[in-house]
Amino acid sequence: MKPLELRHLDLLESSLNRQVADYWFKLADNRPTALPDKAEIDPLALGKALPHLCLIDVRPDGSFAYRLVGEWVRGLGVRRGKTVGNLNDGDSGFQSCDGLRRCLSERLPLWDRQSYGQPGGQGVDGEGTVKIEALVLPLTARPGTGRIDFLLTCGDFCKAVVDSGSET
């Protein structure tokens, strides 16, 4: 995962991710080191992105659990209350413990784009490889403490590769 800066929102291919990132930066007064409060989030302001969002609890023991899961994310098999990954899984993908821990330690919004499936039709629904673009955005529940209590994530398909050379 890479740090996300306000001036580089154009790097995001997903319009949903750009909308969510822009909203987060506005709540943070356009400073990546400021942490928006979870109570400031207005679901109406996020509109079409809501099905793509997850709110993840940062538990006192350092583990992560899904508090809210959007419909699109539920379609990927994620369920409310489920613990996020294994603390030692070594996975660096979307919503992995490594990516979430990096967001906590760097205290910055992060983004990444990853491919899933295999070229040649052996991927998702026989369509080859798909790319998911993801955001991880830190939130607090106790303004002034600087403690990250929640992580807001957003994911969206941005491209599908139907054969080894063409993208849709």
PDB file of C-alpha atoms in Angstrom:
ATOM      1  CA  MET A   1       0.000   0.000   0.000  1.00  0.00           C
ATOM      2  CA  LYS A   2       1.130   3.516  -0.779  1.00  0.00           C
ATOM      3  CA  PRO A   3       0.488   6.804   1.056  1.00  0.00           C
ATOM      4  CA  LEU A   4      -2.261   8.870  -0.549  1.00  0.00           C
ATOM      5  CA  GLU A   5      -1.870  12.610  -0.931  1.00  0.00           C
ATOM      6  CA  LEU A   6      -4.634  15.084  -1.723  1.00  0.00           C
ATOM      7  CA  ARG A   7      -2.727  16.400  -4.728  1.00  0.00           C
ATOM      8  CA  HIS A   8      -2.514  12.882  -6.197  1.00  0.00           C
ATOM      9  CA  LEU A   9      -6.162  11.791  -6.075  1.00  0.00           C
ATOM     10  CA  ASP A  10      -5.991  11.580  -9.867  1.00  0.00           C
ATOM     11  CA  LEU A  11      -3.889   8.404  -9.412  1.00  0.00           C
ATOM     12  CA  LEU A  12      -7.066   6.637  -8.284  1.00  0.00           C
ATOM     13  CA  GLU A  13      -8.822   4.938 -11.203  1.00  0.00           C
ATOM     14  CA  SER A  14     -12.084   4.406  -9.325  1.00  0.00           C
ATOM     15  CA  SER A  15     -14.392   7.420  -9.186  1.00  0.00           C
ATOM     16  CA  LEU A  16     -15.885   5.954  -5.985  1.00  0.00           C
ATOM     17  CA  ASN A  17     -12.466   5.836  -4.338  1.00  0.00           C
ATOM     18  CA  ARG A  18     -11.745   9.412  -5.462  1.00  0.00           C
ATOM     19  CA  GLN A  19     -15.063  10.529  -3.935  1.00  0.00           C
ATOM     20  CA  VAL A  20     -14.328   8.824  -0.591  1.00  0.00           C
ATOM     21  CA  ALA A  21     -10.716  10.041  -0.464  1.00  0.00           C
ATOM     22  CA  ASP A  22     -11.747  13.606  -1.320  1.00  0.00           C
ATOM     23  CA  TYR A  23     -14.386  13.507   1.435  1.00  0.00           C
ATOM     24  CA  TRP A  24     -11.846  12.160   3.983  1.00  0.00           C
ATOM     25  CA  PHE A  25      -9.354  14.929   3.114  1.00  0.00           C
ATOM     26  CA  LYS A  26     -12.098  17.570   3.513  1.00  0.00           C
ATOM     27  CA  LEU A  27     -12.915  16.203   6.980  1.00  0.00           C
ATOM     28  CA  ALA A  28      -9.179  16.264   7.773  1.00  0.00           C
ATOM     29  CA  ASP A  29      -9.017  19.918   6.681  1.00  0.00           C
ATOM     30  CA  ASN A  30      -6.887  18.757   3.713  1.00  0.00           C
ATOM     31  CA  ARG A  31      -4.038  17.679   6.025  1.00  0.00           C
ATOM     32  CA  PRO A  32      -3.132  13.988   5.876  1.00  0.00           C
ATOM     33  CA  THR A  33      -1.821  14.080   9.460  1.00  0.00           C
ATOM     34  CA  ALA A  34      -5.184  15.259  10.856  1.00  0.00           C
ATOM     35  CA  LEU A  35      -7.551  12.462  11.806  1.00  0.00           C
ATOM     36  CA  PRO A  36     -11.232  12.898  11.050  1.00  0.00           C
ATOM     37  CA  ASP A  37     -13.640  11.723  13.730  1.00  0.00           C
ATOM     38  CA  LYS A  38     -15.940   8.796  12.954  1.00  0.00           C
ATOM     39  CA  ALA A  39     -18.898  10.872  14.164  1.00  0.00           C
ATOM     40  CA  GLU A  40     -18.203  13.403  11.382  1.00  0.00           C
ATOM     41  CA  ILE A  41     -18.921  10.850   8.651  1.00  0.00           C
ATOM     42  CA  ASP A  42     -22.219  11.648   6.923  1.00  0.00           C
ATOM     43  CA  PRO A  43     -23.438   8.593   4.987  1.00  0.00           C
ATOM     44  CA  LEU A  44     -25.475  10.826   2.674  1.00  0.00           C
ATOM     45  CA  ALA A  45     -22.272  12.564   1.569  1.00  0.00           C
ATOM     46  CA  LEU A  46     -20.817   9.219   0.453  1.00  0.00           C
ATOM     47  CA  GLY A  47     -23.811   8.247  -1.706  1.00  0.00           C
ATOM     48  CA  LYS A  48     -22.934   5.605  -4.302  1.00  0.00           C
ATOM     49  CA  ALA A  49     -19.760   4.618  -2.422  1.00  0.00           C
ATOM     50  CA  LEU A  50     -21.677   3.229   0.606  1.00  0.00           C
ATOM     51  CA  PRO A  51     -21.916  -0.364  -0.723  1.00  0.00           C
ATOM     52  CA  HIS A  52     -18.120  -0.340  -1.182  1.00  0.00           C
ATOM     53  CA  LEU A  53     -17.255   0.800   2.356  1.00  0.00           C
ATOM     54  CA  CYS A  54     -16.201  -1.043   5.486  1.00  0.00           C
ATOM     55  CA  LEU A  55     -15.701   0.391   8.931  1.00  0.00           C
ATOM     56  CA  ILE A  56     -13.114  -1.636  10.802  1.00  0.00           C
ATOM     57  CA  ASP A  57     -12.688  -1.528  14.595  1.00  0.00           C
ATOM     58  CA  VAL A  58      -9.165  -1.274  15.944  1.00  0.00           C
ATOM     59  CA  ARG A  59      -9.449  -3.397  19.087  1.00  0.00           C
ATOM     60  CA  PRO A  60      -7.383  -2.771  22.251  1.00  0.00           C
ATOM     61  CA  ASP A  61      -5.508  -6.055  21.708  1.00  0.00           C
ATOM     62  CA  GLY A  62      -4.368  -4.861  18.267  1.00  0.00           C
ATOM     63  CA  SER A  63      -6.734  -7.042  16.263  1.00  0.00           C
ATOM     64  CA  PHE A  64      -9.238  -5.753  13.711  1.00  0.00           C
ATOM     65  CA  ALA A  65     -12.920  -6.579  13.251  1.00  0.00           C
ATOM     66  CA  TYR A  66     -15.491  -5.508  10.694  1.00  0.00           C
ATOM     67  CA  ARG A  67     -18.054  -3.183  12.320  1.00  0.00           C
ATOM     68  CA  LEU A  68     -19.960  -2.164   9.186  1.00  0.00           C
ATOM     69  CA  VAL A  69     -19.773  -3.882   5.805  1.00  0.00           C
ATOM     70  CA  GLY A  70     -21.249  -2.501   2.591  1.00  0.00           C
ATOM     71  CA  GLU A  71     -23.303  -4.661   0.251  1.00  0.00           C
ATOM     72  CA  TRP A  72     -20.617  -4.835  -2.485  1.00  0.00           C
ATOM     73  CA  VAL A  73     -18.027  -5.955   0.078  1.00  0.00           C
ATOM     74  CA  ARG A  74     -20.445  -8.527   1.544  1.00  0.00           C
ATOM     75  CA  GLY A  75     -20.631  -9.950  -1.978  1.00  0.00           C
ATOM     76  CA  LEU A  76     -16.904 -10.678  -1.657  1.00  0.00           C
ATOM     77  CA  GLY A  77     -17.585 -12.794   1.445  1.00  0.00           C
ATOM     78  CA  VAL A  78     -16.820 -10.233   4.181  1.00  0.00           C
ATOM     79  CA  ARG A  79     -19.195 -10.279   7.162  1.00  0.00           C
ATOM     80  CA  ARG A  80     -19.870  -7.890  10.047  1.00  0.00           C
ATOM     81  CA  GLY A  81     -18.203  -8.959  13.309  1.00  0.00           C
ATOM     82  CA  LYS A  82     -15.627 -11.112  11.526  1.00  0.00           C
ATOM     83  CA  THR A  83     -12.013 -10.638  12.556  1.00  0.00           C
ATOM     84  CA  VAL A  84      -9.836  -9.323   9.745  1.00  0.00           C
ATOM     85  CA  GLY A  85      -7.286 -11.940   8.707  1.00  0.00           C
ATOM     86  CA  ASN A  86      -4.664 -13.550  10.854  1.00  0.00           C
ATOM     87  CA  LEU A  87      -2.254 -11.220  12.640  1.00  0.00           C
ATOM     88  CA  ASN A  88       0.662 -13.179  11.206  1.00  0.00           C
ATOM     89  CA  ASP A  89      -0.732 -13.942   7.754  1.00  0.00           C
ATOM     90  CA  GLY A  90       1.903 -11.919   5.867  1.00  0.00           C
ATOM     91  CA  ASP A  91      -0.732 -10.949   3.299  1.00  0.00           C
ATOM     92  CA  SER A  92      -0.262  -7.412   2.016  1.00  0.00           C
ATOM     93  CA  GLY A  93      -3.519  -7.225   0.056  1.00  0.00           C
ATOM     94  CA  PHE A  94      -6.693  -5.207   0.444  1.00  0.00           C
ATOM     95  CA  GLN A  95      -7.861  -5.207   4.058  1.00  0.00           C
ATOM     96  CA  SER A  96      -5.020  -7.439   5.173  1.00  0.00           C
ATOM     97  CA  CYS A  97      -3.627  -7.047   8.653  1.00  0.00           C
ATOM     98  CA  ASP A  98      -0.327  -5.833   7.187  1.00  0.00           C
ATOM     99  CA  GLY A  99      -2.048  -3.061   5.215  1.00  0.00           C
ATOM    100  CA  LEU A 100      -4.198  -2.056   8.190  1.00  0.00           C
ATOM    101  CA  ARG A 101      -1.214  -2.070  10.549  1.00  0.00           C
ATOM    102  CA  ARG A 102       0.728   0.108   8.120  1.00  0.00           C
ATOM    103  CA  CYS A 103      -2.108   2.638   8.136  1.00  0.00           C
ATOM    104  CA  LEU A 104      -1.986   2.650  11.943  1.00  0.00           C
ATOM    105  CA  SER A 105       1.781   3.032  12.177  1.00  0.00           C
ATOM    106  CA  GLU A 106       2.134   5.665   9.445  1.00  0.00           C
ATOM    107  CA  ARG A 107      -1.083   7.461  10.473  1.00  0.00           C
ATOM    108  CA  LEU A 108      -1.746   8.238   6.817  1.00  0.00           C
ATOM    109  CA  PRO A 109      -4.401   7.378   4.253  1.00  0.00           C
ATOM    110  CA  LEU A 110      -3.187   4.529   2.036  1.00  0.00           C
ATOM    111  CA  TRP A 111      -4.213   3.114  -1.331  1.00  0.00           C
ATOM    112  CA  ASP A 112      -3.289   0.205  -3.548  1.00  0.00           C
ATOM    113  CA  ARG A 113      -4.358  -1.613  -6.667  1.00  0.00           C
ATOM    114  CA  GLN A 114      -4.061  -5.405  -6.877  1.00  0.00           C
ATOM    115  CA  SER A 115      -4.861  -8.063  -9.443  1.00  0.00           C
ATOM    116  CA  TYR A 116      -6.806 -11.188  -8.557  1.00  0.00           C
ATOM    117  CA  GLY A 117      -7.308 -14.295 -10.651  1.00  0.00           C
ATOM    118  CA  GLN A 118      -5.162 -15.582 -13.464  1.00  0.00           C
ATOM    119  CA  PRO A 119      -4.794 -14.454 -17.066  1.00  0.00           C
ATOM    120  CA  GLY A 120      -6.385 -16.847 -19.531  1.00  0.00           C
ATOM    121  CA  GLY A 121      -9.825 -17.194 -17.960  1.00  0.00           C
ATOM    122  CA  GLN A 122      -8.981 -18.899 -14.670  1.00  0.00           C
ATOM    123  CA  GLY A 123      -9.983 -15.983 -12.456  1.00  0.00           C
ATOM    124  CA  VAL A 124     -13.182 -14.481 -11.143  1.00  0.00           C
ATOM    125  CA  ASP A 125     -16.258 -15.851 -12.954  1.00  0.00           C
ATOM    126  CA  GLY A 126     -14.035 -17.233 -15.727  1.00  0.00           C
ATOM    127  CA  GLU A 127     -13.161 -13.722 -16.868  1.00  0.00           C
ATOM    128  CA  GLY A 128      -9.433 -13.788 -16.151  1.00  0.00           C
ATOM    129  CA  THR A 129      -7.846 -11.232 -13.898  1.00  0.00           C
ATOM    130  CA  VAL A 130      -9.631  -8.361 -12.198  1.00  0.00           C
ATOM    131  CA  LYS A 131      -8.042  -5.378 -10.500  1.00  0.00           C
ATOM    132  CA  ILE A 132      -9.314  -4.034  -7.206  1.00  0.00           C
ATOM    133  CA  GLU A 133      -8.334  -0.582  -6.045  1.00  0.00           C
ATOM    134  CA  ALA A 134      -8.515  -0.051  -2.300  1.00  0.00           C
ATOM    135  CA  LEU A 135      -8.307   2.765   0.244  1.00  0.00           C
ATOM    136  CA  VAL A 136      -7.567   2.563   3.960  1.00  0.00           C
ATOM    137  CA  LEU A 137      -8.367   5.772   5.847  1.00  0.00           C
ATOM    138  CA  PRO A 138      -7.721   6.296   9.591  1.00  0.00           C
ATOM    139  CA  LEU A 139     -10.452   7.683  11.875  1.00  0.00           C
ATOM    140  CA  THR A 140     -10.639   8.530  15.555  1.00  0.00           C
ATOM    141  CA  ALA A 141     -13.543   8.256  17.984  1.00  0.00           C
ATOM    142  CA  ARG A 142     -11.883  10.466  20.573  1.00  0.00           C
ATOM    143  CA  PRO A 143     -10.930  13.824  19.050  1.00  0.00           C
ATOM    144  CA  GLY A 144      -7.798  15.311  20.521  1.00  0.00           C
ATOM    145  CA  THR A 145      -6.309  11.967  21.591  1.00  0.00           C
ATOM    146  CA  GLY A 146      -4.672  11.213  18.264  1.00  0.00           C
ATOM    147  CA  ARG A 147      -5.637   7.555  18.719  1.00  0.00           C
ATOM    148  CA  ILE A 148      -6.839   5.689  15.634  1.00  0.00           C
ATOM    149  CA  ASP A 149      -9.967   3.798  16.683  1.00  0.00           C
ATOM    150  CA  PHE A 150     -11.371   2.893  13.266  1.00  0.00           C
ATOM    151  CA  LEU A 151     -10.259   2.369   9.693  1.00  0.00           C
ATOM    152  CA  LEU A 152     -12.584   3.275   6.850  1.00  0.00           C
ATOM    153  CA  THR A 153     -11.919   1.198   3.755  1.00  0.00           C
ATOM    154  CA  CYS A 154     -13.287   1.437   0.246  1.00  0.00           C
ATOM    155  CA  GLY A 155     -12.718  -1.002  -2.595  1.00  0.00           C
ATOM    156  CA  ASP A 156     -13.786  -1.050  -6.210  1.00  0.00           C
ATOM    157  CA  PHE A 157     -13.054  -3.058  -9.339  1.00  0.00           C
ATOM    158  CA  CYS A 158     -11.159  -0.808 -11.701  1.00  0.00           C
ATOM    159  CA  LYS A 159     -10.171  -3.108 -14.579  1.00  0.00           C
ATOM    160  CA  ALA A 160     -10.650  -6.608 -15.835  1.00  0.00           C
ATOM    161  CA  VAL A 161      -8.127  -8.363 -18.015  1.00  0.00           C
ATOM    162  CA  VAL A 162     -10.016 -10.869 -20.157  1.00  0.00           C
ATOM    163  CA  ASP A 163      -7.010 -12.337 -21.865  1.00  0.00           C
ATOM    164  CA  SER A 164      -3.267 -11.950 -21.553  1.00  0.00           C
ATOM    165  CA  GLY A 165      -3.182  -8.738 -23.580  1.00  0.00           C
ATOM    166  CA  SER A 166      -6.459  -6.863 -23.401  1.00  0.00           C
ATOM    167  CA  GLU A 167      -8.099  -4.864 -20.645  1.00  0.00           C
ATOM    168  CA  THR A 168     -11.735  -3.849 -20.318  1.00  0.00           C
TER     169      THR A 168
END
